[in-house]
mmCIF file of C-alpha atoms in Angstrom:
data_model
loop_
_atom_site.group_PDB
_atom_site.id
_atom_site.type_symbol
_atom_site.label_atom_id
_atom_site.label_comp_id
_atom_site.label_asym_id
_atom_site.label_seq_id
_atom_site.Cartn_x
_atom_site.Cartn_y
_atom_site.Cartn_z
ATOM 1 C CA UNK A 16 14.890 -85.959 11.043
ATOM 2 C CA UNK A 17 14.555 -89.153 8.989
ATOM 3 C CA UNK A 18 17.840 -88.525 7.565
ATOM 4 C CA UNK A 19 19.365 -89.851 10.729
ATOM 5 C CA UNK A 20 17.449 -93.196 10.481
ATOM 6 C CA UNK A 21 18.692 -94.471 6.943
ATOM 7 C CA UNK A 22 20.395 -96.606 7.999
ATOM 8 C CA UNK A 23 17.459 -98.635 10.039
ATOM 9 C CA UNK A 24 15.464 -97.436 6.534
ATOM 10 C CA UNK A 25 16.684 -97.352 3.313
ATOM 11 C CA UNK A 26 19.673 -95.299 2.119
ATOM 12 C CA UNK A 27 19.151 -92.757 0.895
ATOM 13 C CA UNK A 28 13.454 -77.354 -18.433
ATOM 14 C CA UNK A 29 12.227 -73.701 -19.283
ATOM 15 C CA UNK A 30 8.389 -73.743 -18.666
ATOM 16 C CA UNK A 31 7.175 -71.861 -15.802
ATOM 17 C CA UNK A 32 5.371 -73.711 -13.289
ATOM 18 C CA UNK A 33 1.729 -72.765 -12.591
ATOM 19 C CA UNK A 34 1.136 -72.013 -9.048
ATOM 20 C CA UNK A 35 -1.729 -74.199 -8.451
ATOM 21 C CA UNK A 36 -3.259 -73.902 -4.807
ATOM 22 C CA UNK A 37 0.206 -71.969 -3.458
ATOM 23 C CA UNK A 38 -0.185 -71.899 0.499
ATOM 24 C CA UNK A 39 -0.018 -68.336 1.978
ATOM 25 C CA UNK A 40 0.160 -67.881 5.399
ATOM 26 C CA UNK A 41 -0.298 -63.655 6.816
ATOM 27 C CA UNK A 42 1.170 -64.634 9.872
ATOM 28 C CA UNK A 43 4.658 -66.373 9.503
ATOM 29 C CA UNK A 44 5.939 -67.724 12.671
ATOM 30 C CA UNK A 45 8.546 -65.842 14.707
ATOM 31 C CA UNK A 46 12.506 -67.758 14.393
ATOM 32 C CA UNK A 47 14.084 -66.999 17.741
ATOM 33 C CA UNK A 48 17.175 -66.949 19.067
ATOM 34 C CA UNK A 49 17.980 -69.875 20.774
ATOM 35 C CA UNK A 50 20.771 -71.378 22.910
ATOM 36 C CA UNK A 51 21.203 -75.335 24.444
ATOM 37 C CA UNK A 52 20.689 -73.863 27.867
ATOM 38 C CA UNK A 53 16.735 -72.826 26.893
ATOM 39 C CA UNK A 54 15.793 -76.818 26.508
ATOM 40 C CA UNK A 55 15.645 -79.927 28.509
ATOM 41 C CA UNK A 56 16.781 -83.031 27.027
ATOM 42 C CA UNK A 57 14.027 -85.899 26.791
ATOM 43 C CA UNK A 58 14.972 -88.542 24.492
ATOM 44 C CA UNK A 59 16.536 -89.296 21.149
ATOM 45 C CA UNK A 60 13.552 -89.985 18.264
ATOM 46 C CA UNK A 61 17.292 -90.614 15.733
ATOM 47 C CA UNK A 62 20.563 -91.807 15.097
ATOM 48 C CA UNK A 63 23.029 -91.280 12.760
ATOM 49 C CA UNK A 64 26.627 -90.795 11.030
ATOM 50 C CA UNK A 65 26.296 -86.798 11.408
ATOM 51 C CA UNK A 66 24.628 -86.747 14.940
ATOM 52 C CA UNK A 67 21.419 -87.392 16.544
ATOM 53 C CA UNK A 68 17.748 -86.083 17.040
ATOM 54 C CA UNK A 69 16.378 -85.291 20.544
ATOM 55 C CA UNK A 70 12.614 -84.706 21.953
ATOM 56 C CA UNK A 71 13.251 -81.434 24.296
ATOM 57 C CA UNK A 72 10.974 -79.066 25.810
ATOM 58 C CA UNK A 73 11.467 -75.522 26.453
ATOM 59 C CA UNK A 74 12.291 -74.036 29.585
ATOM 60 C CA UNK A 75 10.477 -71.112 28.361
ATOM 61 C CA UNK A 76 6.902 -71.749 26.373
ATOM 62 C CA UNK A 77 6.844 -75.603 27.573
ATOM 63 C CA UNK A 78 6.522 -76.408 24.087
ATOM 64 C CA UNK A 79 8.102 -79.384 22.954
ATOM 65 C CA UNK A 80 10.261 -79.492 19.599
ATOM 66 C CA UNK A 81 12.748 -81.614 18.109
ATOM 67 C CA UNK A 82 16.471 -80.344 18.178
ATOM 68 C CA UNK A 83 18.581 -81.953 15.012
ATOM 69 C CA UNK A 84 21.837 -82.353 16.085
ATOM 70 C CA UNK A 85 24.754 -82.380 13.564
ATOM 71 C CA UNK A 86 28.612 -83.074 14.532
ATOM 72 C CA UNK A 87 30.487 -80.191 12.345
ATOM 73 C CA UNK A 88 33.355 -81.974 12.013
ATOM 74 C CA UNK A 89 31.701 -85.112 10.772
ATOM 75 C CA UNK A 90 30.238 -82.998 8.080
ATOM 76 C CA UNK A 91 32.930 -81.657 6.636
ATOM 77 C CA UNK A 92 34.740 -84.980 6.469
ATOM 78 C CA UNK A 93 31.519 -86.709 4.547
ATOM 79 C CA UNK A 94 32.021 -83.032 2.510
ATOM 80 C CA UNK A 95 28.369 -82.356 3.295
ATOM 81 C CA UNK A 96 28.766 -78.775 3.742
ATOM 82 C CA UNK A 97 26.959 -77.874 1.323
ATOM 83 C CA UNK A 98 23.816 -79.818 1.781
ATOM 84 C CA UNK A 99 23.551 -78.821 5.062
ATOM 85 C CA UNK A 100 23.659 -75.135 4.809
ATOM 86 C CA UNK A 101 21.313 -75.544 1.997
ATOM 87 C CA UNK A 102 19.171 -77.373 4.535
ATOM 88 C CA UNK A 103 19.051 -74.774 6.928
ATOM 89 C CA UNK A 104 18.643 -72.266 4.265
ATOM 90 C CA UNK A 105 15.466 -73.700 2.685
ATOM 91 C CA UNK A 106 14.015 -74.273 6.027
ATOM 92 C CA UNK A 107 14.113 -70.728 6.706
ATOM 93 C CA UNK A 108 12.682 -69.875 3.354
ATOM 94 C CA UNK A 109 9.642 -72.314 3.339
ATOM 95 C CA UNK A 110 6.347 -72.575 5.640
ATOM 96 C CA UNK A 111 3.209 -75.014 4.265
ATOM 97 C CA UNK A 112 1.043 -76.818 6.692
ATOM 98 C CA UNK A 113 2.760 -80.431 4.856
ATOM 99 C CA UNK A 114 6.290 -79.272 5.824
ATOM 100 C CA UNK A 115 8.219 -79.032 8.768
ATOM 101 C CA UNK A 116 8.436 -75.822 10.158
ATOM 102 C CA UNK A 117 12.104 -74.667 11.524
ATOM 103 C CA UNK A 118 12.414 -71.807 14.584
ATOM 104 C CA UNK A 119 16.378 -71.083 14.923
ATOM 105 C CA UNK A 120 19.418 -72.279 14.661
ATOM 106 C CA UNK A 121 22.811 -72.450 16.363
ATOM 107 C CA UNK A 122 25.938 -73.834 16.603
ATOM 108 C CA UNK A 123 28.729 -74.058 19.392
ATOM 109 C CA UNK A 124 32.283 -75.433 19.169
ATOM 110 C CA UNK A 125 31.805 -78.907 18.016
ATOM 111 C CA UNK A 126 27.917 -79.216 16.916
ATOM 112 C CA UNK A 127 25.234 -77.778 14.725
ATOM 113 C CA UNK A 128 21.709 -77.188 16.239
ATOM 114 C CA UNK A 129 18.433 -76.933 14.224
ATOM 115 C CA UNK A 130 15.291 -76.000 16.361
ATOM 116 C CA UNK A 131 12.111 -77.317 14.820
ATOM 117 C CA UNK A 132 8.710 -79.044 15.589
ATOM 118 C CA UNK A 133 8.355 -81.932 17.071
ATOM 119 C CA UNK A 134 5.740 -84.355 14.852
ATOM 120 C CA UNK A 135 4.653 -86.936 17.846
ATOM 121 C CA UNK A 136 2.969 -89.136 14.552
ATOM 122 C CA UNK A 137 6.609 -90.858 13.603
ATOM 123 C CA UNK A 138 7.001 -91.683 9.951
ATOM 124 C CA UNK A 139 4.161 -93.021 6.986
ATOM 125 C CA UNK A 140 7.108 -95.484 6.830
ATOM 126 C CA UNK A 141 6.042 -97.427 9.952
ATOM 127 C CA UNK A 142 2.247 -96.855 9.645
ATOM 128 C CA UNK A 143 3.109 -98.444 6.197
ATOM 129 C CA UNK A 144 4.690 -101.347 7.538
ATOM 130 C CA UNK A 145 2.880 -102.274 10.008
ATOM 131 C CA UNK A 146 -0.654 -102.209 7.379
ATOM 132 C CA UNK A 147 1.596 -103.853 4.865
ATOM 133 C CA UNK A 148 -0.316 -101.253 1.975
ATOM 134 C CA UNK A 149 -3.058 -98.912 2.019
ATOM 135 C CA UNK A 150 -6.384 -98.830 0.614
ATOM 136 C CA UNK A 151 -6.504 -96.797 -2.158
ATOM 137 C CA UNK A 152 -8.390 -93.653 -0.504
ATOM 138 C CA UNK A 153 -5.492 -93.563 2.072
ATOM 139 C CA UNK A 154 -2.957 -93.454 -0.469
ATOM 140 C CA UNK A 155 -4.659 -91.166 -2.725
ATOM 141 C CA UNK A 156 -5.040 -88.809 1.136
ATOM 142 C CA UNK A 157 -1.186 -89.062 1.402
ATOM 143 C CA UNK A 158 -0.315 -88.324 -1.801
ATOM 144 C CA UNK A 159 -2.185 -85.204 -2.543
ATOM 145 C CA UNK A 160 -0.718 -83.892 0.696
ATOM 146 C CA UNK A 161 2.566 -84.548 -0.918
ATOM 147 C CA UNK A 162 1.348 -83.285 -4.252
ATOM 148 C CA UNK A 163 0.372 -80.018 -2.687
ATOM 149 C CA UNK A 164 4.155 -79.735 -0.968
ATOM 150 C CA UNK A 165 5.987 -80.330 -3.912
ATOM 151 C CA UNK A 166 4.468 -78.086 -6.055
ATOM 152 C CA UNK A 167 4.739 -75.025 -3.025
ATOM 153 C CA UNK A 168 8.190 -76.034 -3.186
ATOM 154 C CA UNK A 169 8.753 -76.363 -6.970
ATOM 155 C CA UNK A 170 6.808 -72.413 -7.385
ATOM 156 C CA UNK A 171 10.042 -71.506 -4.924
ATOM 157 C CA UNK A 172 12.655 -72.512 -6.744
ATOM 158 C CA UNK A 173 13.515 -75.649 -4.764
ATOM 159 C CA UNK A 174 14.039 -79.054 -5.721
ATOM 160 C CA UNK A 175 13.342 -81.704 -2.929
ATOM 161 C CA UNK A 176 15.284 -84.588 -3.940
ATOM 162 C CA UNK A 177 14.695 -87.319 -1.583
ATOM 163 C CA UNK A 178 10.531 -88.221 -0.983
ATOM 164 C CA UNK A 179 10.093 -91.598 0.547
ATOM 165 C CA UNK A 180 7.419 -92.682 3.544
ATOM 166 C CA UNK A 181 10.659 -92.171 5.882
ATOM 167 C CA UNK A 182 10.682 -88.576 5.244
ATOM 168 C CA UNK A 183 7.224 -87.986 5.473
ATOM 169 C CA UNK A 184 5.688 -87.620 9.344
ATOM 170 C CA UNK A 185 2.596 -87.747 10.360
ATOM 171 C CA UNK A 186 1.551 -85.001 12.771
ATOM 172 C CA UNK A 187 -1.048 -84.787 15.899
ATOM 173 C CA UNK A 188 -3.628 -84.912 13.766
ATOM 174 C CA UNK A 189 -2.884 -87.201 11.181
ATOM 175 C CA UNK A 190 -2.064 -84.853 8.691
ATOM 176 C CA UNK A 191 1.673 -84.533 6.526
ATOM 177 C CA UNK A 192 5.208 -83.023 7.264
ATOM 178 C CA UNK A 193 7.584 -83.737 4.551
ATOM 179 C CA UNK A 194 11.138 -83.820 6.878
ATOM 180 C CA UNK A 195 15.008 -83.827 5.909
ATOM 181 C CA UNK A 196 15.924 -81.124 3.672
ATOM 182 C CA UNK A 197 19.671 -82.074 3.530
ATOM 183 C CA UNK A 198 18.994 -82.980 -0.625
ATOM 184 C CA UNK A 199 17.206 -80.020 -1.207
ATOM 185 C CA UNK A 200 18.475 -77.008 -3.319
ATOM 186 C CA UNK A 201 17.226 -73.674 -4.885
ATOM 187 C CA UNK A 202 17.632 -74.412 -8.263
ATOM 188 C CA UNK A 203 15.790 -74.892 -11.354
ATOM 189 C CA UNK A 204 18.712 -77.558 -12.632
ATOM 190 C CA UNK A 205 21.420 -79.316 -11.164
ATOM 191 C CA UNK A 206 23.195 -82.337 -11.891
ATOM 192 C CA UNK A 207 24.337 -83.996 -8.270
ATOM 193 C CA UNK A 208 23.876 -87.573 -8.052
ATOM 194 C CA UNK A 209 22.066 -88.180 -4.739
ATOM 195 C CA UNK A 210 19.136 -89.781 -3.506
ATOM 196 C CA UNK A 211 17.751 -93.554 -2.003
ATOM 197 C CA UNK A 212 17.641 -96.134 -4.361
ATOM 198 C CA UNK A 213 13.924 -96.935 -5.318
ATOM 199 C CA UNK A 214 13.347 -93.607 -5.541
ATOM 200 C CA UNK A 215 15.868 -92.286 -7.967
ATOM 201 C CA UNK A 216 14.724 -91.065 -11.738
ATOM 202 C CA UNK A 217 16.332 -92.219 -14.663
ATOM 203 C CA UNK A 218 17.853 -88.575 -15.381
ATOM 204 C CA UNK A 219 20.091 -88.929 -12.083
ATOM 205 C CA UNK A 220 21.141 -92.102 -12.985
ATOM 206 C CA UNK A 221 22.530 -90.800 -16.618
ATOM 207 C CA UNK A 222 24.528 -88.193 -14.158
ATOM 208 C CA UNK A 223 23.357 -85.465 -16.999
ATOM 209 C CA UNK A 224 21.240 -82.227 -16.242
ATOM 210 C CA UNK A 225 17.482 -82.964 -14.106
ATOM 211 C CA UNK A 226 15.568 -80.237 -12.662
ATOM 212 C CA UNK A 227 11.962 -80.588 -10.792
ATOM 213 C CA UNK A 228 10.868 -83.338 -12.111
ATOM 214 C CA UNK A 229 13.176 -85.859 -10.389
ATOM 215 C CA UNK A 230 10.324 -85.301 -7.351
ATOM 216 C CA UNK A 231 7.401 -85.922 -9.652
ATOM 217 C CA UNK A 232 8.947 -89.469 -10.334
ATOM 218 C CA UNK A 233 9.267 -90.049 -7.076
ATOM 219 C CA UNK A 234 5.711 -89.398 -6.426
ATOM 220 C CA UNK A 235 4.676 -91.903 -8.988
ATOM 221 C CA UNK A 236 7.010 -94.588 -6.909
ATOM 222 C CA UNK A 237 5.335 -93.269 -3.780
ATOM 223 C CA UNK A 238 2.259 -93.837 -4.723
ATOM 224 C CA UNK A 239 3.290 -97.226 -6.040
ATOM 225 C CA UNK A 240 4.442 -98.362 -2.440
ATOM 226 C CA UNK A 241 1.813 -96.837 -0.674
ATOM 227 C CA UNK A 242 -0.992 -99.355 -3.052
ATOM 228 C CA UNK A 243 1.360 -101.919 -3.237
ATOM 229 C CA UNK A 244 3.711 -101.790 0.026
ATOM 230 C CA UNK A 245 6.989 -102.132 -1.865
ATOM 231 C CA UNK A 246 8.501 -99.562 -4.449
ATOM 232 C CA UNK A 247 7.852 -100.371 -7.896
ATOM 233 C CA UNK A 248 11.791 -102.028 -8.645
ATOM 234 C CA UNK A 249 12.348 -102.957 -5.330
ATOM 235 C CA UNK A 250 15.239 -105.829 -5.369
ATOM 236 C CA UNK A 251 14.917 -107.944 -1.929
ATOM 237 C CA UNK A 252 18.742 -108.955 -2.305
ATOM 238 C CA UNK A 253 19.883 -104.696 -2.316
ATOM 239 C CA UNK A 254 21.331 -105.367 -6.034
ATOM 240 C CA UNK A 255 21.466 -101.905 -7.408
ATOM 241 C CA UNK A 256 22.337 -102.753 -10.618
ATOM 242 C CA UNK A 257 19.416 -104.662 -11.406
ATOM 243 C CA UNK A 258 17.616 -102.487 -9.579
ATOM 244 C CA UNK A 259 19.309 -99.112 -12.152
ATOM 245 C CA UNK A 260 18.649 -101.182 -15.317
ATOM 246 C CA UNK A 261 14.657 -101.670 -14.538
ATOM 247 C CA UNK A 262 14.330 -98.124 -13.548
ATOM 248 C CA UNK A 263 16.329 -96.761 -17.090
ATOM 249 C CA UNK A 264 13.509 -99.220 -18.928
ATOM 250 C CA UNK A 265 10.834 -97.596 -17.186
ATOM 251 C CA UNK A 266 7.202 -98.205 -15.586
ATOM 252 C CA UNK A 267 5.725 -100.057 -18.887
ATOM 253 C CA UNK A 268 8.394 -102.876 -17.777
ATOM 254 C CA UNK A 269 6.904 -102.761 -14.263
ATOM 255 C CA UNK A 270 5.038 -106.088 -13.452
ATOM 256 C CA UNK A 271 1.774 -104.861 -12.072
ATOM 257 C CA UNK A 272 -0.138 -106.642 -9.182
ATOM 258 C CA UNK A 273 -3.531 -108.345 -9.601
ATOM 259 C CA UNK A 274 -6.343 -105.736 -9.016
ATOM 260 C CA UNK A 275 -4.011 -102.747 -8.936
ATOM 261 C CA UNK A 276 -6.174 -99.601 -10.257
ATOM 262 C CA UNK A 277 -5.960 -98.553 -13.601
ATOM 263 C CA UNK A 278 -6.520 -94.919 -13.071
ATOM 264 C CA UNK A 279 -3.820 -95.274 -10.081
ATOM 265 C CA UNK A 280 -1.540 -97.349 -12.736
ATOM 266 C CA UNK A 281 -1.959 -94.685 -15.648
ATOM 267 C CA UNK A 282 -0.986 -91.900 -12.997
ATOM 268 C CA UNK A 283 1.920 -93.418 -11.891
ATOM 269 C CA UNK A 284 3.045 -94.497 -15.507
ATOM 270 C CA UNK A 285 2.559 -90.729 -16.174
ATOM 271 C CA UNK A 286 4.192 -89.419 -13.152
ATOM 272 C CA UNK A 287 7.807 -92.418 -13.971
ATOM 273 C CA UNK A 288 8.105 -91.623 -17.476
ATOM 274 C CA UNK A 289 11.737 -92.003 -18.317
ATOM 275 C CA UNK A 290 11.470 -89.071 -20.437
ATOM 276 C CA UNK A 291 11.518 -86.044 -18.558
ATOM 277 C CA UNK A 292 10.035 -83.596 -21.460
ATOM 278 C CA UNK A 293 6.960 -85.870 -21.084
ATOM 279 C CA UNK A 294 6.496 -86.888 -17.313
ATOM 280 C CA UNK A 295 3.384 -85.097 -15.730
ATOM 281 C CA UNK A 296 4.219 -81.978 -14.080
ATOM 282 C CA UNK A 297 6.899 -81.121 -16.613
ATOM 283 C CA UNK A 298 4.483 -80.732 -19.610
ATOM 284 C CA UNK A 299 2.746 -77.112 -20.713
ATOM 285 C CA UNK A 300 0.247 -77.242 -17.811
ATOM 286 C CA UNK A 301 2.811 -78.158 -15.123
ATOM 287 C CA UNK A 302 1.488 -79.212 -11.764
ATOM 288 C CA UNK A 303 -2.313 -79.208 -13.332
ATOM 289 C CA UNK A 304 -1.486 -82.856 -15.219
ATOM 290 C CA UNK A 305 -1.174 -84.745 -11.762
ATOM 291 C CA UNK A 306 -4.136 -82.507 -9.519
ATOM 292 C CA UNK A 307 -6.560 -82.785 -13.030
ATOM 293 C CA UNK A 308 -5.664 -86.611 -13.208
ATOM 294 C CA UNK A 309 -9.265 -89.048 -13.121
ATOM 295 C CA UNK A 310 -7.474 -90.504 -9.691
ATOM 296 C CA UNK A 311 -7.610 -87.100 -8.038
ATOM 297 C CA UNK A 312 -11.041 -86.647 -9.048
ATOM 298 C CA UNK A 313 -13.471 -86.603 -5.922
ATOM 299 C CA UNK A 314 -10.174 -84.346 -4.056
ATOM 300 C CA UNK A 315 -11.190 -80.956 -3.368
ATOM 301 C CA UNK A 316 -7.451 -79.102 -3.969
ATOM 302 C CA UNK A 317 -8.797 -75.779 -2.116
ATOM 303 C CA UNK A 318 -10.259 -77.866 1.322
ATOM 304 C CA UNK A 319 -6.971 -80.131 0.863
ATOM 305 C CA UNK A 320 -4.706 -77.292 0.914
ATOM 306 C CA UNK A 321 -6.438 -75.937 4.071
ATOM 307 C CA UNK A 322 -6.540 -79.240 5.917
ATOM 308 C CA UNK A 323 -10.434 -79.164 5.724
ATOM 309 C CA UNK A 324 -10.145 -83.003 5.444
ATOM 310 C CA UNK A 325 -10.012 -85.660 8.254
ATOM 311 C CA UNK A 326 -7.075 -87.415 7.848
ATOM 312 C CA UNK A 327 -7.190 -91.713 7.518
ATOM 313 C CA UNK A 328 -5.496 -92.416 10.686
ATOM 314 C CA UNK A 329 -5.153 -90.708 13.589
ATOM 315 C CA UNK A 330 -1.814 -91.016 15.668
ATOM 316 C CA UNK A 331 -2.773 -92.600 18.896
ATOM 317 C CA UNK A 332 -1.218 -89.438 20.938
ATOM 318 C CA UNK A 333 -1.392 -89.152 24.879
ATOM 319 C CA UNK A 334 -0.147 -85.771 25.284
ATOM 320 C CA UNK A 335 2.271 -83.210 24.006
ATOM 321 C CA UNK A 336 5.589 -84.830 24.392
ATOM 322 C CA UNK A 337 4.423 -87.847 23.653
ATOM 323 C CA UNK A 338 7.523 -90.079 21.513
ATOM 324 C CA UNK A 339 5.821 -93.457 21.590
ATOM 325 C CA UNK A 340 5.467 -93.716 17.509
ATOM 326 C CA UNK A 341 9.356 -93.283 17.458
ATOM 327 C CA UNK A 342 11.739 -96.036 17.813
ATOM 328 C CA UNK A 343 13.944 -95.918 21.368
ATOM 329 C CA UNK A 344 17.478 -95.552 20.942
ATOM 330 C CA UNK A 345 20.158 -95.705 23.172
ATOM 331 C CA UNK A 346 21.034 -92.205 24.894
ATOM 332 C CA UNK A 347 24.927 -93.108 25.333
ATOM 333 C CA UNK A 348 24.839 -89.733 27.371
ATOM 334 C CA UNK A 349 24.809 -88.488 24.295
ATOM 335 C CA UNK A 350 23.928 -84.687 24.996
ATOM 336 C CA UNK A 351 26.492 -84.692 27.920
ATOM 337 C CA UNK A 352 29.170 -83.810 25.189
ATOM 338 C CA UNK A 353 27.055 -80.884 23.843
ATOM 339 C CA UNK A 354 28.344 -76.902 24.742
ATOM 340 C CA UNK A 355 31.612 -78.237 26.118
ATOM 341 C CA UNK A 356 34.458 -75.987 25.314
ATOM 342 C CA UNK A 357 37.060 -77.021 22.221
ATOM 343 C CA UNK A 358 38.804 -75.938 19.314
ATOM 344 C CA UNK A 359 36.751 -74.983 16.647
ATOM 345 C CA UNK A 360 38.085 -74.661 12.846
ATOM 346 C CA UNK A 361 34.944 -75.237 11.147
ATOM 347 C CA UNK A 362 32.577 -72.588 12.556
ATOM 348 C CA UNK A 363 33.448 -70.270 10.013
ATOM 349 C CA UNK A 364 31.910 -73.118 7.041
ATOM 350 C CA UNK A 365 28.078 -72.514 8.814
ATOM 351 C CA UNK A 366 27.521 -69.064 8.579
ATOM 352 C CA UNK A 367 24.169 -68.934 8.838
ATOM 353 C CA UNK A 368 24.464 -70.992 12.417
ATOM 354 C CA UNK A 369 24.581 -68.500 14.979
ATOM 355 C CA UNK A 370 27.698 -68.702 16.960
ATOM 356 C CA UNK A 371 26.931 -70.126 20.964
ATOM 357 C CA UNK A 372 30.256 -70.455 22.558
ATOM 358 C CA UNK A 373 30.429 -72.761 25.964
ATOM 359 C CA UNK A 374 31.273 -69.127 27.367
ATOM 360 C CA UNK A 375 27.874 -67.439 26.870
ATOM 361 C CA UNK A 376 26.557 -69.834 29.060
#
């Protein structure tokens, strides 16, 4: 969802991992098949160059979701193909309580449709914001919600590629849902240069071969922000190639604030290692480095992973559809364009889309 709001935002080895606290859940939720017709249109929560997001509600279980919206012809212009049938894919693969759960998918002659659940909490971006930085028991919340996430994803196969407060939400009840899956991909290596900025590891830069721990990186600049309220490197003036040459020195070159914590700071200088062979989470004991770590040490991983803990901040939520954490956008009768008959040459790139023409309405 997030995805759509860059621009408002910021642009964006052989050891087997240990499955530390993997998430199981015996009853996985039911993907339906769904058509435009089956929703009402409330608002947009996101803009962006593929499409848009909209708040709708179902005509048939009243539940409210969020429908991601993707122009198909736009995508295959921006050659994003591939990222977003890997998106789609992965969604359909994964469900954790920290990530955002997807029920169907369709497309029609001109647009994509993705079906999934509407977190009324907006983004850790703007609660981040808006408290300038967090006390450290708020960050250290966040990030083992994260932590948790990541590694579920990592014991899968899938690399996440893009972790930044705009892509985490915050749900009803103050608890995590990592969004946008459009960098993600089943892989234990790959070499695509992608990313935001702030967030990006030394390996990507270098344009060589990275696998998982690109996303344990990020977590140590995460973490950074979330004490701090700005990413580690963060150049006010957007110069990027500043900005590349701190991140290729690495964290001991970071200028560290007055008071910052030194179990925080030896995590994250763990976590940004420019090496990957000796970053946290891509040593022997995998994931165990970072949830064994002295800054983790009153978090219980078993009651974390079952959401046994109050969250910091609760969402101040009035009901079920409620959108007020999200920004207001203009609609530009927007959806009016949506299930209209046209030529279609690019249905046959989203094959896992099920096909809705304007005639099985």
């Amino acid at each position: 969802m997030s995805e759509l709001s860059k621009l408002e935002h910021r642009d964006s080895f052989d050891i087997p991992e240990t499955e530390l606290y993997p998430y199981y859940d015996p009853t996985p939720r039911q993907k339906g098949s769904y058509r435009l017709e089956d929703f009402i249109i409330q608002r947009t929560l996101g803009t962006g160059s593929f499409g848009r997001v909209h708040l709708v509600r179902s005509k048939h279980n009243l539940r409210f979701y969020a429908i991601k919206v993707l122009n198909k012809a736009r995508i295959v212009k921006l050659k994003q193909v591939e990222h977003t049938n890997n998106e789609h894919g992965i969604l359909e693969l994964v469900q954790h309580p920290f990530i955002v759960n997807i029920w169907g998918a369709f497309q029609d002659c001109a647009n994509l449709y993705m079906v999934m659940d509407f977190v009324p909490g907006g983004e850790l971006f703007t609660l981040l914001r808006r408290s300038n930085r967090f006390p450290d028991p708020v960050a250290k919340f966040y990030a083992a919600e994260v932590a948790l996430a990541l590694n579920y994803l990592h014991t899968h196969g899938i690399i996440y590629r893009d972790l930044k407060p705009e892509n985490i939400l915050l749900n009803h009840d103050g608890h995590i849902k990592i969004t946008d899956f459009g960098f993600a991909k089943s892989c234990r290596h790959t070499y695509t240069l992608c990313g935001t900025p702030d967030y990006i590891a030394p390996e990507i830069l270098l344009q060589g071969r990275y696998g998982k721990g690109v996303d344990w990186y990020a977590l140590g600049v995460l973490i950074f922000e979330m004490l701090y309220g700005l990413p580690p490197y963060h150049q006010p003036d957007n110069n990027t190639i500043l900005l590349y040459e701190r991140i290729s020195r690495g964290p001991l070159h970071i200028q560290w604030p007055a008071g910052f914590g030194e179990r925080a700071k030896d995590l994250i200088i763990h976590l940004m290692d420019v090496e990957p062979t000796k970053r946290y989470g891509n040593l022997h004991r995998g994931a165990q480095d970072i949830f064994a770590h002295s800054w983790f040490a009153e978090v219980d991983w078993d009651k974390m992973t079952k959401r046994e803990f109050t969250a910091p901040y609760m969402p101040q939520i009035t009901g079920e559809g409620d959108a007020s954490a999200f920004e207001c956008y203009p609609e530009d009768n927007a959806s009016l364009t949506y299930g209209q008959a046209a030529l279609d040459p690019f249905g046959y790139a989203f094959p896992g889309f099920e096909y809705r023409a304007p005639s099985a309405y």
